Every structure is written in structure tokens, then in C-alpha cells.
Amino acid sequence: VQLQASGGGLVEAGGSLRVSCTASGGTFSRPNMGWFRQAPGKEREFVALISAGGANTWYAASAKGRFTISRDNAKNTLYLQMNSLRPEDTGLYYCASTKNWNSSPKFYDYWGQGTQVTVSS
């Protein structure tokens, strides 16, 4: 499976942004899909996870109430809608697939290349 993230950009604090991740070369509807982010000098951190069919979601505490993960299996696309953005949300956002229900990056099999999100204060 090849994953391609897109939609990042520069936004002011309090603004919104939606990043997307398009899958190819596999059966997108099978795995659970997650979003991670990594700021310079920091470890990659879990943001959100969605089940294969989209019925179940899991958010990091920092994302809950502000971010929404969703997927359109007919379009092989994963989304992360981010509202009320803060400067600390700045980072490279990665999508990844997993057969597990876990927030640790080591349980994820395929990764996209990342899309940069920068939130200015």
C-alpha cells in the first residue's frame, strides 16, 4: 500500500485545516488508519485512529474535541479535519495503516511521506 498525504499549509492560531491521505496499491478498506505528527526535535506522536469501516475512532487527548478523523473507502481517502488550531499543533503530519488498535507507531505497517502543518501565533 502506498499512502500519499496532502493538504498541509500555514494557518493562524484558531484557524482550521483539513489534511488528506490517499491510498493506492492495496485494499484501503481493510486496515485501520491513523494520523501521527512530529515536531522538530520531538518524537512522532499519535493523533487519531479510525477503524476499517469508520465506526470507531480514538483520539489523543490533545486532539479530542478539536480534530475529527474520517475516511471514505470508496475514494481510498483518509481525512483529518483540524479546528481551533494552536501553535503546538505544528508539525509534519503522517498517515499510516495498521491491523491493530494501538497508538504506538511500531504497530503501523505503511506510512505516508507526511504533510507540513504550521500554525502561527
mmCIF file with all atom_site columns, C-alpha atoms in Angstrom:
data_model
loop_
_atom_site.group_PDB
_atom_site.id
_atom_site.type_symbol
_atom_site.label_atom_id
_atom_site.label_alt_id
_atom_site.label_comp_id
_atom_site.label_asym_id
_atom_site.label_entity_id
_atom_site.label_seq_id
_atom_site.pdbx_PDB_ins_code
_atom_site.Cartn_x
_atom_site.Cartn_y
_atom_site.Cartn_z
_atom_site.occupancy
_atom_site.B_iso_or_equiv
_atom_site.pdbx_formal_charge
_atom_site.auth_seq_id
_atom_site.auth_comp_id
_atom_site.auth_asym_id
_atom_site.auth_atom_id
_atom_site.pdbx_PDB_model_num
ATOM 1   C CA . VAL A 1 1   ? 0.000   0.000  0.000  1.00 0.00 ? 1   VAL A CA 1
ATOM 2   C CA . GLN A 1 2   ? 1.264   3.446  -0.907 1.00 0.00 ? 2   GLN A CA 1
ATOM 3   C CA . LEU A 1 3   ? -0.004  6.381  1.132  1.00 0.00 ? 3   LEU A CA 1
ATOM 4   C CA . GLN A 1 4   ? 0.158   9.985  -0.026 1.00 0.00 ? 4   GLN A CA 1
ATOM 5   C CA . ALA A 1 5   ? -0.617  12.759 2.449  1.00 0.00 ? 5   ALA A CA 1
ATOM 6   C CA . SER A 1 6   ? -1.581  16.235 1.310  1.00 0.00 ? 6   SER A CA 1
ATOM 7   C CA . GLY A 1 7   ? -3.364  19.398 2.377  1.00 0.00 ? 7   GLY A CA 1
ATOM 8   C CA . GLY A 1 8   ? -0.918  20.836 4.865  1.00 0.00 ? 8   GLY A CA 1
ATOM 9   C CA . GLY A 1 9   ? -0.120  24.511 4.997  1.00 0.00 ? 9   GLY A CA 1
ATOM 10  C CA . LEU A 1 10  ? 0.261   27.640 7.076  1.00 0.00 ? 10  LEU A CA 1
ATOM 11  C CA . VAL A 1 11  ? -2.682  28.747 9.201  1.00 0.00 ? 11  VAL A CA 1
ATOM 12  C CA . GLU A 1 12  ? -3.175  31.229 12.019 1.00 0.00 ? 12  GLU A CA 1
ATOM 13  C CA . ALA A 1 13  ? -3.944  30.080 15.525 1.00 0.00 ? 13  ALA A CA 1
ATOM 14  C CA . GLY A 1 14  ? -7.665  29.421 15.886 1.00 0.00 ? 14  GLY A CA 1
ATOM 15  C CA . GLY A 1 15  ? -7.999  28.513 12.236 1.00 0.00 ? 15  GLY A CA 1
ATOM 16  C CA . SER A 1 16  ? -8.890  25.247 10.531 1.00 0.00 ? 16  SER A CA 1
ATOM 17  C CA . LEU A 1 17  ? -7.222  22.912 8.092  1.00 0.00 ? 17  LEU A CA 1
ATOM 18  C CA . ARG A 1 18  ? -8.055  19.530 6.580  1.00 0.00 ? 18  ARG A CA 1
ATOM 19  C CA . VAL A 1 19  ? -5.333  17.107 5.614  1.00 0.00 ? 19  VAL A CA 1
ATOM 20  C CA . SER A 1 20  ? -5.951  14.092 3.420  1.00 0.00 ? 20  SER A CA 1
ATOM 21  C CA . CYS A 1 21  ? -4.266  10.786 2.741  1.00 0.00 ? 21  CYS A CA 1
ATOM 22  C CA . THR A 1 22  ? -4.880  8.830  -0.437 1.00 0.00 ? 22  THR A CA 1
ATOM 23  C CA . ALA A 1 23  ? -4.057  5.143  -0.645 1.00 0.00 ? 23  ALA A CA 1
ATOM 24  C CA . SER A 1 24  ? -3.122  3.092  -3.673 1.00 0.00 ? 24  SER A CA 1
ATOM 25  C CA . GLY A 1 25  ? -1.816  -0.358 -4.437 1.00 0.00 ? 25  GLY A CA 1
ATOM 26  C CA . GLY A 1 26  ? -3.846  -2.256 -1.859 1.00 0.00 ? 26  GLY A CA 1
ATOM 27  C CA . THR A 1 27  ? -7.257  -2.763 -0.277 1.00 0.00 ? 27  THR A CA 1
ATOM 28  C CA . PHE A 1 28  ? -7.804  0.519  1.559  1.00 0.00 ? 28  PHE A CA 1
ATOM 29  C CA . SER A 1 29  ? -10.982 -0.592 3.306  1.00 0.00 ? 29  SER A CA 1
ATOM 30  C CA . ARG A 1 30  ? -9.265  -3.344 5.295  1.00 0.00 ? 30  ARG A CA 1
ATOM 31  C CA . PRO A 1 31  ? -6.831  -1.719 7.680  1.00 0.00 ? 31  PRO A CA 1
ATOM 32  C CA . ASN A 1 32  ? -7.401  0.712  10.481 1.00 0.00 ? 32  ASN A CA 1
ATOM 33  C CA . MET A 1 33  ? -5.899  4.090  9.640  1.00 0.00 ? 33  MET A CA 1
ATOM 34  C CA . GLY A 1 34  ? -4.179  6.610  11.856 1.00 0.00 ? 34  GLY A CA 1
ATOM 35  C CA . TRP A 1 35  ? -2.658  10.063 11.906 1.00 0.00 ? 35  TRP A CA 1
ATOM 36  C CA . PHE A 1 36  ? 0.575   10.936 13.656 1.00 0.00 ? 36  PHE A CA 1
ATOM 37  C CA . ARG A 1 37  ? 2.562   14.136 13.851 1.00 0.00 ? 37  ARG A CA 1
ATOM 38  C CA . GLN A 1 38  ? 6.162   15.010 14.532 1.00 0.00 ? 38  GLN A CA 1
ATOM 39  C CA . ALA A 1 39  ? 7.551   18.367 15.539 1.00 0.00 ? 39  ALA A CA 1
ATOM 40  C CA . PRO A 1 40  ? 11.251  19.190 15.084 1.00 0.00 ? 40  PRO A CA 1
ATOM 41  C CA . GLY A 1 41  ? 13.345  17.571 17.790 1.00 0.00 ? 41  GLY A CA 1
ATOM 42  C CA . LYS A 1 42  ? 10.423  15.578 19.153 1.00 0.00 ? 42  LYS A CA 1
ATOM 43  C CA . GLU A 1 43  ? 9.230   12.011 18.815 1.00 0.00 ? 43  GLU A CA 1
ATOM 44  C CA . ARG A 1 44  ? 6.414   11.064 16.496 1.00 0.00 ? 44  ARG A CA 1
ATOM 45  C CA . GLU A 1 45  ? 3.160   11.234 18.422 1.00 0.00 ? 45  GLU A CA 1
ATOM 46  C CA . PHE A 1 46  ? -0.245  9.667  17.926 1.00 0.00 ? 46  PHE A CA 1
ATOM 47  C CA . VAL A 1 47  ? -3.086  11.965 16.908 1.00 0.00 ? 47  VAL A CA 1
ATOM 48  C CA . ALA A 1 48  ? -6.088  9.835  15.898 1.00 0.00 ? 48  ALA A CA 1
ATOM 49  C CA . LEU A 1 49  ? -7.134  6.395  14.708 1.00 0.00 ? 49  LEU A CA 1
ATOM 50  C CA . ILE A 1 50  ? -10.183 5.160  12.796 1.00 0.00 ? 50  ILE A CA 1
ATOM 51  C CA . SER A 1 51  ? -11.422 1.621  12.269 1.00 0.00 ? 51  SER A CA 1
ATOM 52  C CA . ALA A 1 52  ? -11.633 -0.041 8.868  1.00 0.00 ? 52  ALA A CA 1
ATOM 53  C CA . GLY A 1 53  ? -15.326 0.689  8.445  1.00 0.00 ? 53  GLY A CA 1
ATOM 54  C CA . GLY A 1 54  ? -15.180 4.084  10.103 1.00 0.00 ? 54  GLY A CA 1
ATOM 55  C CA . ALA A 1 55  ? -17.452 3.255  13.029 1.00 0.00 ? 55  ALA A CA 1
ATOM 56  C CA . ASN A 1 56  ? -14.830 3.567  15.750 1.00 0.00 ? 56  ASN A CA 1
ATOM 57  C CA . THR A 1 57  ? -12.374 6.353  16.452 1.00 0.00 ? 57  THR A CA 1
ATOM 58  C CA . TRP A 1 58  ? -9.724  7.130  19.043 1.00 0.00 ? 58  TRP A CA 1
ATOM 59  C CA . TYR A 1 59  ? -8.136  10.489 19.692 1.00 0.00 ? 59  TYR A CA 1
ATOM 60  C CA . ALA A 1 60  ? -5.144  11.662 21.617 1.00 0.00 ? 60  ALA A CA 1
ATOM 61  C CA . ALA A 1 61  ? -6.101  13.946 24.483 1.00 0.00 ? 61  ALA A CA 1
ATOM 62  C CA . SER A 1 62  ? -4.564  16.896 22.636 1.00 0.00 ? 62  SER A CA 1
ATOM 63  C CA . ALA A 1 63  ? -6.801  16.286 19.602 1.00 0.00 ? 63  ALA A CA 1
ATOM 64  C CA . LYS A 1 64  ? -10.074 15.348 21.236 1.00 0.00 ? 64  LYS A CA 1
ATOM 65  C CA . GLY A 1 65  ? -12.821 17.908 20.687 1.00 0.00 ? 65  GLY A CA 1
ATOM 66  C CA . ARG A 1 66  ? -10.836 19.809 18.046 1.00 0.00 ? 66  ARG A CA 1
ATOM 67  C CA . PHE A 1 67  ? -9.872  17.211 15.432 1.00 0.00 ? 67  PHE A CA 1
ATOM 68  C CA . THR A 1 68  ? -12.071 14.781 13.510 1.00 0.00 ? 68  THR A CA 1
ATOM 69  C CA . ILE A 1 69  ? -10.761 11.735 11.695 1.00 0.00 ? 69  ILE A CA 1
ATOM 70  C CA . SER A 1 70  ? -12.840 10.235 8.906  1.00 0.00 ? 70  SER A CA 1
ATOM 71  C CA . ARG A 1 71  ? -12.455 8.065  5.850  1.00 0.00 ? 71  ARG A CA 1
ATOM 72  C CA . ASP A 1 72  ? -14.112 7.482  2.505  1.00 0.00 ? 72  ASP A CA 1
ATOM 73  C CA . ASN A 1 73  ? -13.341 3.922  1.475  1.00 0.00 ? 73  ASN A CA 1
ATOM 74  C CA . ALA A 1 74  ? -14.941 4.423  -1.941 1.00 0.00 ? 74  ALA A CA 1
ATOM 75  C CA . LYS A 1 75  ? -12.339 7.116  -2.617 1.00 0.00 ? 75  LYS A CA 1
ATOM 76  C CA . ASN A 1 76  ? -9.497  5.344  -0.763 1.00 0.00 ? 76  ASN A CA 1
ATOM 77  C CA . THR A 1 77  ? -9.017  8.507  1.257  1.00 0.00 ? 77  THR A CA 1
ATOM 78  C CA . LEU A 1 78  ? -8.440  9.307  4.906  1.00 0.00 ? 78  LEU A CA 1
ATOM 79  C CA . TYR A 1 79  ? -9.088  12.768 6.359  1.00 0.00 ? 79  TYR A CA 1
ATOM 80  C CA . LEU A 1 80  ? -8.181  14.763 9.432  1.00 0.00 ? 80  LEU A CA 1
ATOM 81  C CA . GLN A 1 81  ? -10.240 17.894 9.994  1.00 0.00 ? 81  GLN A CA 1
ATOM 82  C CA . MET A 1 82  ? -8.420  20.173 12.415 1.00 0.00 ? 82  MET A CA 1
ATOM 83  C CA . ASN A 1 83  ? -10.218 23.080 14.077 1.00 0.00 ? 83  ASN A CA 1
ATOM 84  C CA . SER A 1 84  ? -9.153  25.602 16.707 1.00 0.00 ? 84  SER A CA 1
ATOM 85  C CA . LEU A 1 85  ? -5.541  25.047 15.754 1.00 0.00 ? 85  LEU A CA 1
ATOM 86  C CA . ARG A 1 86  ? -2.781  26.020 18.163 1.00 0.00 ? 86  ARG A CA 1
ATOM 87  C CA . PRO A 1 87  ? 0.914   26.720 17.569 1.00 0.00 ? 87  PRO A CA 1
ATOM 88  C CA . GLU A 1 88  ? 1.725   23.470 19.377 1.00 0.00 ? 88  GLU A CA 1
ATOM 89  C CA . ASP A 1 89  ? -0.129  21.586 16.625 1.00 0.00 ? 89  ASP A CA 1
ATOM 90  C CA . THR A 1 90  ? 2.686   22.488 14.250 1.00 0.00 ? 90  THR A CA 1
ATOM 91  C CA . GLY A 1 91  ? 4.465   19.510 12.767 1.00 0.00 ? 91  GLY A CA 1
ATOM 92  C CA . LEU A 1 92  ? 4.763   17.023 9.957  1.00 0.00 ? 92  LEU A CA 1
ATOM 93  C CA . TYR A 1 93  ? 1.543   15.031 9.784  1.00 0.00 ? 93  TYR A CA 1
ATOM 94  C CA . TYR A 1 94  ? 1.762   11.404 8.709  1.00 0.00 ? 94  TYR A CA 1
ATOM 95  C CA . CYS A 1 95  ? -0.929  8.893  7.832  1.00 0.00 ? 95  CYS A CA 1
ATOM 96  C CA . ALA A 1 96  ? -0.353  5.220  8.487  1.00 0.00 ? 96  ALA A CA 1
ATOM 97  C CA . SER A 1 97  ? -2.157  1.886  8.313  1.00 0.00 ? 97  SER A CA 1
ATOM 98  C CA . THR A 1 98  ? -2.373  -0.820 10.941 1.00 0.00 ? 98  THR A CA 1
ATOM 99  C CA . LYS A 1 99  ? -4.068  -4.154 11.605 1.00 0.00 ? 99  LYS A CA 1
ATOM 100 C CA . ASN A 1 100 ? -4.015  -3.323 15.323 1.00 0.00 ? 100 ASN A CA 1
ATOM 101 C CA . TRP A 1 101 ? -5.863  -0.900 17.581 1.00 0.00 ? 101 TRP A CA 1
ATOM 102 C CA . ASN A 1 102 ? -2.877  0.799  19.150 1.00 0.00 ? 102 ASN A CA 1
ATOM 103 C CA . SER A 1 103 ? -1.396  4.279  19.404 1.00 0.00 ? 103 SER A CA 1
ATOM 104 C CA . SER A 1 104 ? 2.247   3.191  19.207 1.00 0.00 ? 104 SER A CA 1
ATOM 105 C CA . PRO A 1 105 ? 3.938   3.852  15.844 1.00 0.00 ? 105 PRO A CA 1
ATOM 106 C CA . LYS A 1 106 ? 5.619   0.439  15.959 1.00 0.00 ? 106 LYS A CA 1
ATOM 107 C CA . PHE A 1 107 ? 2.278   -1.248 15.283 1.00 0.00 ? 107 PHE A CA 1
ATOM 108 C CA . TYR A 1 108 ? 1.776   0.580  11.972 1.00 0.00 ? 108 TYR A CA 1
ATOM 109 C CA . ASP A 1 109 ? 2.808   -1.098 8.743  1.00 0.00 ? 109 ASP A CA 1
ATOM 110 C CA . TYR A 1 110 ? 2.703   1.528  5.994  1.00 0.00 ? 110 TYR A CA 1
ATOM 111 C CA . TRP A 1 111 ? 3.387   5.247  6.216  1.00 0.00 ? 111 TRP A CA 1
ATOM 112 C CA . GLY A 1 112 ? 2.791   8.234  4.017  1.00 0.00 ? 112 GLY A CA 1
ATOM 113 C CA . GLN A 1 113 ? 5.504   10.804 3.414  1.00 0.00 ? 113 GLN A CA 1
ATOM 114 C CA . GLY A 1 114 ? 3.995   13.479 5.645  1.00 0.00 ? 114 GLY A CA 1
ATOM 115 C CA . THR A 1 115 ? 2.481   16.887 5.038  1.00 0.00 ? 115 THR A CA 1
ATOM 116 C CA . GLN A 1 116 ? 3.623   20.001 6.920  1.00 0.00 ? 116 GLN A CA 1
ATOM 117 C CA . VAL A 1 117 ? 1.179   21.888 9.108  1.00 0.00 ? 117 VAL A CA 1
ATOM 118 C CA . THR A 1 118 ? 2.358   25.188 10.562 1.00 0.00 ? 118 THR A CA 1
ATOM 119 C CA . VAL A 1 119 ? 0.229   27.187 12.971 1.00 0.00 ? 119 VAL A CA 1
ATOM 120 C CA . SER A 1 120 ? 1.323   30.760 13.576 1.00 0.00 ? 120 SER A CA 1
ATOM 121 C CA . SER A 1 121 ? 0.583   32.594 16.816 1.00 0.00 ? 121 SER A CA 1
#
